[in-house]
GROMACS .gro file of C-alpha atoms in nm:
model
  400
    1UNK     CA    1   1.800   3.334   3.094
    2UNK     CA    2   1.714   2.994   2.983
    3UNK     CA    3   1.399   2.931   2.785
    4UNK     CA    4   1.166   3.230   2.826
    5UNK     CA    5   0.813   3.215   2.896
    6UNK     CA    6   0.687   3.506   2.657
    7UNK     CA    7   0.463   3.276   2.518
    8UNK     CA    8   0.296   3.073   2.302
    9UNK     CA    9   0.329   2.760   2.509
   10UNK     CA   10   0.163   2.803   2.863
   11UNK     CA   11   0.301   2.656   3.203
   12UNK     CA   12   0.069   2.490   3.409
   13UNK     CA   13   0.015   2.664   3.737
   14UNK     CA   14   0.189   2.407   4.043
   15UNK     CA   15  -0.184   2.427   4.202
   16UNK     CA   16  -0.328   2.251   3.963
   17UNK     CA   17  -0.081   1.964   3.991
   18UNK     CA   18  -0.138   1.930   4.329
   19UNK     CA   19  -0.517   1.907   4.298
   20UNK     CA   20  -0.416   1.631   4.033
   21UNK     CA   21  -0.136   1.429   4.178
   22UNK     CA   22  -0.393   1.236   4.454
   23UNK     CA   23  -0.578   1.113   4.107
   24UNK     CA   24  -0.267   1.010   3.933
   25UNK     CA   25  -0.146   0.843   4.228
   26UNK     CA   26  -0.389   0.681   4.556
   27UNK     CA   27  -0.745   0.728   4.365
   28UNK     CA   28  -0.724   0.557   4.049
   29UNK     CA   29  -1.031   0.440   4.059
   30UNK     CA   30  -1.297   0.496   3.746
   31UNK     CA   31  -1.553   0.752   3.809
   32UNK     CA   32  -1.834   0.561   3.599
   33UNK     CA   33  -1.793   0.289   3.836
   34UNK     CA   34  -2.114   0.266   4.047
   35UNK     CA   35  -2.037  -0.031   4.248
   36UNK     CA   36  -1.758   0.057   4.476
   37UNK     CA   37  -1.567   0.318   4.659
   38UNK     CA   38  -1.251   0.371   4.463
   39UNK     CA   39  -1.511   0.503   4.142
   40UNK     CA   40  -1.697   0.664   4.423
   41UNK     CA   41  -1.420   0.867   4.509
   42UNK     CA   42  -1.321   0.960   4.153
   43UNK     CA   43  -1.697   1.022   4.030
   44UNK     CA   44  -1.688   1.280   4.315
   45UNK     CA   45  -1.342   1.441   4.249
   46UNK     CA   46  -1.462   1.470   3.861
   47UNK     CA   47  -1.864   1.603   3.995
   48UNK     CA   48  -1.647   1.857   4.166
   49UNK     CA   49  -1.419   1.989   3.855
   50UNK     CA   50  -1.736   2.020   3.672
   51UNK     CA   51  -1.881   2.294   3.921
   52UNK     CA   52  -1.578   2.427   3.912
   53UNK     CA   53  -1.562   2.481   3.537
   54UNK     CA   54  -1.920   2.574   3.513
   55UNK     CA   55  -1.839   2.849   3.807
   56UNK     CA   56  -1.589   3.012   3.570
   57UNK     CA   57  -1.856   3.077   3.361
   58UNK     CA   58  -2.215   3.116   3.512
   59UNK     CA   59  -2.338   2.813   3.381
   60UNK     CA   60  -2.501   2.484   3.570
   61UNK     CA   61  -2.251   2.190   3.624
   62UNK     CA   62  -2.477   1.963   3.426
   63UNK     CA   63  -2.435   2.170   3.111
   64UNK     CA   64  -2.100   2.104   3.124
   65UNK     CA   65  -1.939   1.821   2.898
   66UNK     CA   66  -1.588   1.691   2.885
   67UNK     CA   67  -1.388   1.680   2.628
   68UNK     CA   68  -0.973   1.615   2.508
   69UNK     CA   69  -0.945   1.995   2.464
   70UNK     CA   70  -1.136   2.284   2.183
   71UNK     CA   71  -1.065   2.133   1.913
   72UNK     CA   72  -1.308   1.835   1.987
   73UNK     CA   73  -1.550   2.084   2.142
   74UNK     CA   74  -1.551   2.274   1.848
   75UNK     CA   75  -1.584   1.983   1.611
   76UNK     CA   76  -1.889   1.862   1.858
   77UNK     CA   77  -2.037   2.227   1.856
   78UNK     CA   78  -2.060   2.288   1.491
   79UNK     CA   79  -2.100   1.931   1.343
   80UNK     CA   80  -2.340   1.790   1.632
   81UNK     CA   81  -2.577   2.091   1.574
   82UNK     CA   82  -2.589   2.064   1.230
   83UNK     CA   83  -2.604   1.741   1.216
   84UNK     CA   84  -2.879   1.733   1.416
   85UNK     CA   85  -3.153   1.977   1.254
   86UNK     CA   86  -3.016   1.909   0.924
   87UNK     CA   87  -3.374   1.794   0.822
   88UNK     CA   88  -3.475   2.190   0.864
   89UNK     CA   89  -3.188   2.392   0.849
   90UNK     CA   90  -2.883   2.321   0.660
   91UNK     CA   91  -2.706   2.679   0.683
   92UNK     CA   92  -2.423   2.777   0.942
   93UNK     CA   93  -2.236   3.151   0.952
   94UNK     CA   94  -1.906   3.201   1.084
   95UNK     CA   95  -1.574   3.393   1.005
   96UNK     CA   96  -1.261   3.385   0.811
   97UNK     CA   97  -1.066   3.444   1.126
   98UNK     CA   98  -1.164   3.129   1.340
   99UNK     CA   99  -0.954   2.898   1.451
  100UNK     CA  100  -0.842   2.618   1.168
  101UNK     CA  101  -1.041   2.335   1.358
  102UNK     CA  102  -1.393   2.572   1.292
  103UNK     CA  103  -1.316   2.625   0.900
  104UNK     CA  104  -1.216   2.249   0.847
  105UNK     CA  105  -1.568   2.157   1.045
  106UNK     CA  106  -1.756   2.364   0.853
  107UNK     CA  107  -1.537   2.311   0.521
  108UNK     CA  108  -1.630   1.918   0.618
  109UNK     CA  109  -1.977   1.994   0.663
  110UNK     CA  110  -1.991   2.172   0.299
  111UNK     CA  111  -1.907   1.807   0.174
  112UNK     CA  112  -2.218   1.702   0.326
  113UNK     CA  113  -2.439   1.911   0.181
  114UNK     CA  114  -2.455   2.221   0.441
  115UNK     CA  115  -2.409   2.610   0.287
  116UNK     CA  116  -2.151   2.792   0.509
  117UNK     CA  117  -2.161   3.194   0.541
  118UNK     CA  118  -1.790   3.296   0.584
  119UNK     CA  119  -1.834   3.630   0.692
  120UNK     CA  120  -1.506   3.923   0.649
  121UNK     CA  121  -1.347   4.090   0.941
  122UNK     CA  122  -1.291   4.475   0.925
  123UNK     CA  123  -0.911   4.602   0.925
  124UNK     CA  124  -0.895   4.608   1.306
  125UNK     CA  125  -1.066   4.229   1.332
  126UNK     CA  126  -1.374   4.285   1.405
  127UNK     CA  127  -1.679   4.136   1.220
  128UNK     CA  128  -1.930   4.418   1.107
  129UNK     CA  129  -2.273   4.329   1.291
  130UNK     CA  130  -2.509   4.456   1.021
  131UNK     CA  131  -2.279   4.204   0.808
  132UNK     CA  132  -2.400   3.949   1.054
  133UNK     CA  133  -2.773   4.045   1.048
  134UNK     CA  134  -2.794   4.035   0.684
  135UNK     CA  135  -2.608   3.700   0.639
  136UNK     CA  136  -2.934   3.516   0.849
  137UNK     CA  137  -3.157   3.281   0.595
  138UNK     CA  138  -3.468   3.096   0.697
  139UNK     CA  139  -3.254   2.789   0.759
  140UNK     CA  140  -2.955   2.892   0.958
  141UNK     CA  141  -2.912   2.669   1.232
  142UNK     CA  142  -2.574   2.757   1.373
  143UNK     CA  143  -2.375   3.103   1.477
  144UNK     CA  144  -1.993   3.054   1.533
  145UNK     CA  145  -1.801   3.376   1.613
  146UNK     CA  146  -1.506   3.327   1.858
  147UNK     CA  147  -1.438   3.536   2.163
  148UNK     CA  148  -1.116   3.599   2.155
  149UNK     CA  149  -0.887   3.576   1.851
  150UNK     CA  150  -0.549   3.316   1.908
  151UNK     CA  151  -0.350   3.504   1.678
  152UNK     CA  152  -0.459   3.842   1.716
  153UNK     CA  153  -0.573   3.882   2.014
  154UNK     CA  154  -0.897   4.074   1.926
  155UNK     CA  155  -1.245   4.064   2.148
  156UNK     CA  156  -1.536   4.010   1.919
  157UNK     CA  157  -1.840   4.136   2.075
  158UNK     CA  158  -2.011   3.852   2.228
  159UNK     CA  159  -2.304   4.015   2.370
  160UNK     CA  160  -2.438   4.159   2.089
  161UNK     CA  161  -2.366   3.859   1.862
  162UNK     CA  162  -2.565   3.673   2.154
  163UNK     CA  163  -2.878   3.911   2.137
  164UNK     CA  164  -2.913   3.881   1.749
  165UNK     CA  165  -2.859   3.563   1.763
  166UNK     CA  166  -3.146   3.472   2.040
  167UNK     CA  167  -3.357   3.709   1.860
  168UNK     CA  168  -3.400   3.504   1.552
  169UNK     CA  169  -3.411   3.184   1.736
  170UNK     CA  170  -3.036   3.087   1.602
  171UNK     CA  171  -2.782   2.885   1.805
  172UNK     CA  172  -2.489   3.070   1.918
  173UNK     CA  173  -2.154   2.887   1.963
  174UNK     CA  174  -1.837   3.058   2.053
  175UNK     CA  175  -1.487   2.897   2.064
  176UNK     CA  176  -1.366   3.089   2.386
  177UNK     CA  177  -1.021   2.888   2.416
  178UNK     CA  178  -0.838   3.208   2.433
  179UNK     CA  179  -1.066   3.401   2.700
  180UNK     CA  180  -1.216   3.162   2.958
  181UNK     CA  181  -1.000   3.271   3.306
  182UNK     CA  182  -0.862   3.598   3.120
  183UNK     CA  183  -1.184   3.770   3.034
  184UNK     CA  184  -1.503   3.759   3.257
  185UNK     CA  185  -1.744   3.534   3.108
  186UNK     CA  186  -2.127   3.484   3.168
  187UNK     CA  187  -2.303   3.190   2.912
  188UNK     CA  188  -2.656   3.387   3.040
  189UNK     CA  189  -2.599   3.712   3.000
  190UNK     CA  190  -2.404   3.712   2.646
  191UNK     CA  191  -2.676   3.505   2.576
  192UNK     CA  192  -2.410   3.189   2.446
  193UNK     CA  193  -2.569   2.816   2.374
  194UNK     CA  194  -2.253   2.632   2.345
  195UNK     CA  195  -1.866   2.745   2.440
  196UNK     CA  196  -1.542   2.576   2.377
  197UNK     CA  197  -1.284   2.565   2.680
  198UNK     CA  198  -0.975   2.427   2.654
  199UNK     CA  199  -0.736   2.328   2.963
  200UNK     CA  200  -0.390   2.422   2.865
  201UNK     CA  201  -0.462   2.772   2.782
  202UNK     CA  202  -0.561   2.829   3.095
  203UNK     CA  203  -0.294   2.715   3.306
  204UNK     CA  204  -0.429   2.350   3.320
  205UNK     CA  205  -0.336   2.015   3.151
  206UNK     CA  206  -0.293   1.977   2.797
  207UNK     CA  207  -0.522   1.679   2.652
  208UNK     CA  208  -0.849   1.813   2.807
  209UNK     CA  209  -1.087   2.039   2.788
  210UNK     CA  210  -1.469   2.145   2.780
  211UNK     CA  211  -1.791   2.177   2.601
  212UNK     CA  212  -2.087   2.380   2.735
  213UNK     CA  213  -2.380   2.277   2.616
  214UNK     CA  214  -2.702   2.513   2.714
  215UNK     CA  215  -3.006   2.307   2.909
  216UNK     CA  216  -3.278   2.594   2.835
  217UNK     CA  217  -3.367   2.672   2.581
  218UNK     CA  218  -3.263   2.377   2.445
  219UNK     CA  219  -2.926   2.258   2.225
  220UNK     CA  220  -2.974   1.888   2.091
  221UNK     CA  221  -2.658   1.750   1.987
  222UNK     CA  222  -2.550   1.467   1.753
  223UNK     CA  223  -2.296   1.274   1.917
  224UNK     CA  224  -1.911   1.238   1.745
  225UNK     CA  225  -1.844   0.920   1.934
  226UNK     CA  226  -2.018   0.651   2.033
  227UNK     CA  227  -1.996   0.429   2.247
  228UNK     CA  228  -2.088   0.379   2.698
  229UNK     CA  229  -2.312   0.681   2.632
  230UNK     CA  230  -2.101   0.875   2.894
  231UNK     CA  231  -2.151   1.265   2.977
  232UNK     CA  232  -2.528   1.235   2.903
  233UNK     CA  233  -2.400   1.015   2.579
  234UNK     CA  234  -2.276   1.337   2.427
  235UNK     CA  235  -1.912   1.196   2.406
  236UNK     CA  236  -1.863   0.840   2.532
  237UNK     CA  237  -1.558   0.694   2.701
  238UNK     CA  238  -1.388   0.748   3.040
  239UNK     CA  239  -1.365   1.083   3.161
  240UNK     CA  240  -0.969   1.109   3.248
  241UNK     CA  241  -1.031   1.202   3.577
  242UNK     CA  242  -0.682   1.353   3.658
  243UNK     CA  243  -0.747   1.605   3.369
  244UNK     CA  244  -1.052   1.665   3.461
  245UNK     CA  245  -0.968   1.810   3.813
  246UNK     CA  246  -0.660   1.998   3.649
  247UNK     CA  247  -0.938   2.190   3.425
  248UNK     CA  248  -1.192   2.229   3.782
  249UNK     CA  249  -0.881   2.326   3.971
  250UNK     CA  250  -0.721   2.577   3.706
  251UNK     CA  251  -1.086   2.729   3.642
  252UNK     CA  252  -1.149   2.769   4.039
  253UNK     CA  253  -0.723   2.949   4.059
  254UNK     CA  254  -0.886   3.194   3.681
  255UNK     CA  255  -1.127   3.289   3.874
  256UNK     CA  256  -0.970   3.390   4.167
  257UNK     CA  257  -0.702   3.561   3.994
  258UNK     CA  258  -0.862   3.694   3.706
  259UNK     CA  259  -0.848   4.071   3.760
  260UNK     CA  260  -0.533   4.078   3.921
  261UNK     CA  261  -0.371   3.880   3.594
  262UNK     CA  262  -0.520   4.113   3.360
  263UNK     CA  263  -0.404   4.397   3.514
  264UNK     CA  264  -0.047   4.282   3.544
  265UNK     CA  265  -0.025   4.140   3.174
  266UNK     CA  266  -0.199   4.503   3.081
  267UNK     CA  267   0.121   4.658   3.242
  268UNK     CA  268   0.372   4.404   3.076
  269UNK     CA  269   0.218   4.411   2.732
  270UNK     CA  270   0.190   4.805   2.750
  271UNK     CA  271   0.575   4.748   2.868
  272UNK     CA  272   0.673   4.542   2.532
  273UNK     CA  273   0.460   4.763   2.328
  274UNK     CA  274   0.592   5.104   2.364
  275UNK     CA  275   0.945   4.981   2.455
  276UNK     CA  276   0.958   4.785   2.113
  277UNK     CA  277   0.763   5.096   1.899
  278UNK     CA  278   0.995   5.384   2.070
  279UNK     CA  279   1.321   5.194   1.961
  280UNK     CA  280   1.203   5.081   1.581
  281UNK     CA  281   1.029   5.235   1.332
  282UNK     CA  282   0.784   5.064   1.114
  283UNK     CA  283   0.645   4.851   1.315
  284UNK     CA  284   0.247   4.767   1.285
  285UNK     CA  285   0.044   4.626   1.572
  286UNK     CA  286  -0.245   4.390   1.373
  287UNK     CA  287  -0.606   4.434   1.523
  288UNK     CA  288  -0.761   4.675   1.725
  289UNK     CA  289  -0.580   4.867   1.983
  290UNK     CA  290  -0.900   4.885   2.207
  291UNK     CA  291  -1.097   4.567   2.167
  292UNK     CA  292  -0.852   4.322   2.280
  293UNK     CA  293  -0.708   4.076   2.528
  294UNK     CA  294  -0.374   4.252   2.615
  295UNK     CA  295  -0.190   3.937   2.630
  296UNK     CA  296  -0.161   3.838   2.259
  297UNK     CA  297   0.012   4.097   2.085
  298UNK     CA  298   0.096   4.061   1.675
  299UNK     CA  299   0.329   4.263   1.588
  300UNK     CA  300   0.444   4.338   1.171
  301UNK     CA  301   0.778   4.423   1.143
  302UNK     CA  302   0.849   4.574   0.788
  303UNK     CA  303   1.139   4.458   0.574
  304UNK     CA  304   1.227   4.187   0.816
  305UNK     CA  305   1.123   3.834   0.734
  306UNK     CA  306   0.927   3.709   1.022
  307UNK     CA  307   1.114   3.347   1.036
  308UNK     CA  308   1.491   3.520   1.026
  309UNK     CA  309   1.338   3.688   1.357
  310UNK     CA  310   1.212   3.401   1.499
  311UNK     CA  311   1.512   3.191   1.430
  312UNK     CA  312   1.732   3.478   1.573
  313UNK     CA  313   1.499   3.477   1.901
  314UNK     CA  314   1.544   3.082   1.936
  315UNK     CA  315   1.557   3.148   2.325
  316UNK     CA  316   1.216   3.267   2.357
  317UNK     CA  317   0.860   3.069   2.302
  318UNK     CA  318   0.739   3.328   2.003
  319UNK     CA  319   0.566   3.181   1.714
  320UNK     CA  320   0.533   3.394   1.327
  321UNK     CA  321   0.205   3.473   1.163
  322UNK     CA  322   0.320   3.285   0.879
  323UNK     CA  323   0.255   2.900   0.833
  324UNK     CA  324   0.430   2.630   0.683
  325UNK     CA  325   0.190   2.492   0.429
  326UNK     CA  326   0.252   2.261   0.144
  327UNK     CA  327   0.633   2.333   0.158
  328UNK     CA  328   0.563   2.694   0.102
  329UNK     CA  329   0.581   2.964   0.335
  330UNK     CA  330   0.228   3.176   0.333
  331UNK     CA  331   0.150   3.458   0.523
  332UNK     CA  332  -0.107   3.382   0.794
  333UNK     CA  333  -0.488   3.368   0.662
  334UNK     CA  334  -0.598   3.618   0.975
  335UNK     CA  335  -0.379   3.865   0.848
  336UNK     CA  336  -0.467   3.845   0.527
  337UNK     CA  337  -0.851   3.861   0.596
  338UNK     CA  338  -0.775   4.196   0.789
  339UNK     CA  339  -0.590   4.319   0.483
  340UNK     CA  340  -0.237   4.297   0.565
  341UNK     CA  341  -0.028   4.362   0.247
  342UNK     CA  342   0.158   4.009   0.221
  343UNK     CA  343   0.515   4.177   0.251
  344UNK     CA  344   0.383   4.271   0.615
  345UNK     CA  345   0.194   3.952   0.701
  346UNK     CA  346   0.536   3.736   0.636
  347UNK     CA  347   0.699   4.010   0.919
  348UNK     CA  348   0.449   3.953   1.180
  349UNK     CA  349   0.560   3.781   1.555
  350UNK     CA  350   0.280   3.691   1.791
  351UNK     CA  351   0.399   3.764   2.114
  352UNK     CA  352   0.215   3.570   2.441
  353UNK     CA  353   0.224   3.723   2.782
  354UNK     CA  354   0.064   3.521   3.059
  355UNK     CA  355   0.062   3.460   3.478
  356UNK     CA  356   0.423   3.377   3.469
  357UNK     CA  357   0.581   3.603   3.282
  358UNK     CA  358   0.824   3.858   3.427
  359UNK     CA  359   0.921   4.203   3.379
  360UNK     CA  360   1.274   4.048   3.322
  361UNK     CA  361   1.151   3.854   3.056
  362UNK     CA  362   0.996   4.133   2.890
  363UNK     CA  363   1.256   4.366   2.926
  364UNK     CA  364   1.522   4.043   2.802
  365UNK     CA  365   1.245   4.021   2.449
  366UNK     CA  366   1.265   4.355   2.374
  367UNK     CA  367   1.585   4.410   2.383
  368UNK     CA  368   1.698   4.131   2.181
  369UNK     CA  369   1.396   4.176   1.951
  370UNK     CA  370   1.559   4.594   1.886
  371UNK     CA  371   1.890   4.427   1.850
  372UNK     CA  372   1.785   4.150   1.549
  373UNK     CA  373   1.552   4.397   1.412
  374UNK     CA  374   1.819   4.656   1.337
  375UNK     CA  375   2.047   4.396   1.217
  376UNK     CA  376   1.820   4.232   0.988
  377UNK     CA  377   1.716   4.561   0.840
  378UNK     CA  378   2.072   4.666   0.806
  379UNK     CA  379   2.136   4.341   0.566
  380UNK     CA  380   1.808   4.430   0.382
  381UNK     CA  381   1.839   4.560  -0.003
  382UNK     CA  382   1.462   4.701   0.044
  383UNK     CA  383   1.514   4.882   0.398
  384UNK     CA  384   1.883   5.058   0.205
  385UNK     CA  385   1.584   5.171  -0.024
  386UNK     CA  386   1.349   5.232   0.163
  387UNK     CA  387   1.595   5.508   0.362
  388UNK     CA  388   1.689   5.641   0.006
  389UNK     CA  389   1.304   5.763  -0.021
  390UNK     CA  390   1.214   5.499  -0.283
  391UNK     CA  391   0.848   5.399  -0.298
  392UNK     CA  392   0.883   5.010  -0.294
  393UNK     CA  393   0.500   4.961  -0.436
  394UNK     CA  394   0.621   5.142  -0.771
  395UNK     CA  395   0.914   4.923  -0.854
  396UNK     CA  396   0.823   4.650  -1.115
  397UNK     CA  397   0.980   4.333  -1.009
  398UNK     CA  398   1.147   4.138  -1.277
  399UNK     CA  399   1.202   3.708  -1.270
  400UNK     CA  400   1.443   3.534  -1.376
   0.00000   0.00000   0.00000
């Protein structure tokens, strides 16, 4: 087939082009416009995506905020909060396993002045709630635990962060990127004050995305930009109104499909998993088998080097746990947080299964995967010794 869609990259769904193509094309008109039809129109059209978005989610449509995508709603979470009551609280908790646009916001807010809690996962990715409870000081302002993990695929648990949270009076913000439309979300009953939504992950346009921002009790932001004081001066300039009914339209299509998705990528990641783990030994799934979103799977391959895989598997949309930083290849910072030995963390391939993908595709994956896996391993010194029983962890390496 040509280029697959087990991915990392996600198509956008044809029925959110058509809700956009009217607003790309005949109604151009700008929806902060007050004094005649054409911004009418589009102030409407965007009035409408915001329902929509808030409807995903069980919020009001005026706590919703625009936005280019999560990054910028993370970066407005976690700086405009503490920004904000930095006069009486100057502490913030999150994890080691957020996304890198959370660390470098709170890494940028350390320069300022703020203390930052980085809190440890467990093996399986989860954070350890007592951990949580006892990392609260008089001054935290500022929770940030994400819902679902991008490169693990794990489900923290919301709710619970939520209650402790609310209990001691401490705003809780959750970068939800990967599980708005996948996982059934309610900002009310998991008790969450702000959530990051992003457009392209679910099906919508890339370039835009969403910032919830709770009305009662309530969150006082300081603004990143400034500027017409659009979306209640929370982030000034135009609202792209195109994008902005791709995100209403793709949230309104999550909705309706949500439980009928899940199931289906259930079945195909189920598919991958025990076709893949029946065929090869040594093979590690990273995170927790139970407390996850079934379609991110990270899988460790030992004694294969995850990029030789990944180049081998050109014709599919995969992407490695390992990063290219500073011209040197290092094993991805989730997996080592959950204690992946290095050796395994530079194995590991995150495969994405989503609305579009097909059993064919699967089935096309795996079987290639098996194929390069094998060969690999067959050209590997350490898998020859491996098979001759030799403990690899008691060899002392020598360099030259």
């Amino acid at each position: 087939p040509s280029f697959l869609r087990l991915v990392v990259c996600v198509p956008q769904d044809p029925r959110v082009l058509d809700s956009m193509l009217p607003y790309l094309t005949a109604y151009y008109g700008n929806p902060h416009s007050r004094t005649h039809a054409y911004g009418w129109e589009s102030e409407a059209a965007m009035e409408n995506a915001r329902r929509q978005v808030a409807g995903l989610i069980g919020a009001d449509s005026r706590e919703i905020i625009f936005t280019s995508g999560a990054t910028e709603s993370n970066n407005m979470a976690i700086k405009g909060v503490a920004r904000f009551y930095k006069s009486r609280k100057k502490h913030i908790i999150t994890t080691q396993t957020e996304h890198k646009c959370v660390l470098d916001s709170c890494r940028s807010l350390e320069t300022e002045g703020f203390r930052v809690t980085y809190l440890p996962v467990k093996k399986n990715g989860l954070i350890d709630l007592k951990e949580l409870e006892a990392a609260f000081q008089p001054d935290t302002s500022l929770v940030s635990v994400m819902t679902v993990n991008n490169e693990i695929g794990v489900k923290q648990p919301i709710c619970d962060i939520g209650e402790i949270c609310r209990a001691r009076k401490v705003f809780f913000h959750t970068d939800a990127a990967q599980a708005i439309g996948k996982i059934p979300m309610d900002v009310n009953n998991m008790k969450i004050d702000l959530m990051s939504i992003s457009g392209h992950k679910i099906y919508g346009p890339k370039g835009v995305g969403a910032l919830y921002v709770r009305r009662r009790p309530r969150v006082r932001l300081e603004p990143l930009q400034n500027g017409g004081g659009q979306e209640r001066g929370l982030r000034s300039g135009t609202v792209p109104t195109p994008l902005a009914v791709g995100l209403g339209a793709a949230c309104e299509v999550a909705q309706q499909e949500m439980e009928y998705d899940h199931k289906r990528i259930l079945q195909l990641a189920e598919r991958l998993v025990t076709k893949i783990m029946s065929e090869v030994p040594d093979v590690v799934m990273n995170g927790d088998r139970e407390h996850r979103y079934p379609g991110c799977i990270n899988l460790s391959f030992a004694y294969v080097e995850g990029e030789s895989l990944l180049m081998a598997l050109k014709d599919v949309a995969l992407s490695s746990g390992s990063a290219c930083t500073s011209a040197s290849l290092e094993p991805s910072y989730v997996l080592r947080a959950i204690g992946t030995d290095e050796d395994l963390a530079h194995s590991s391939i995150r495969f994405g299964i989503g609305r579009f993908t097909t059993e064919e595709e699967v089935d096309y994956t795996v079987q290639k995967c098996i194929q390069h896996v094998k060969r690999l391993r067959e050209m590997s010194p350490l898998w020859e010794m491996v098979q001759d029983g030799i403990d690899l962890k008691s060899i002392k390496w020598t360099q030259h």
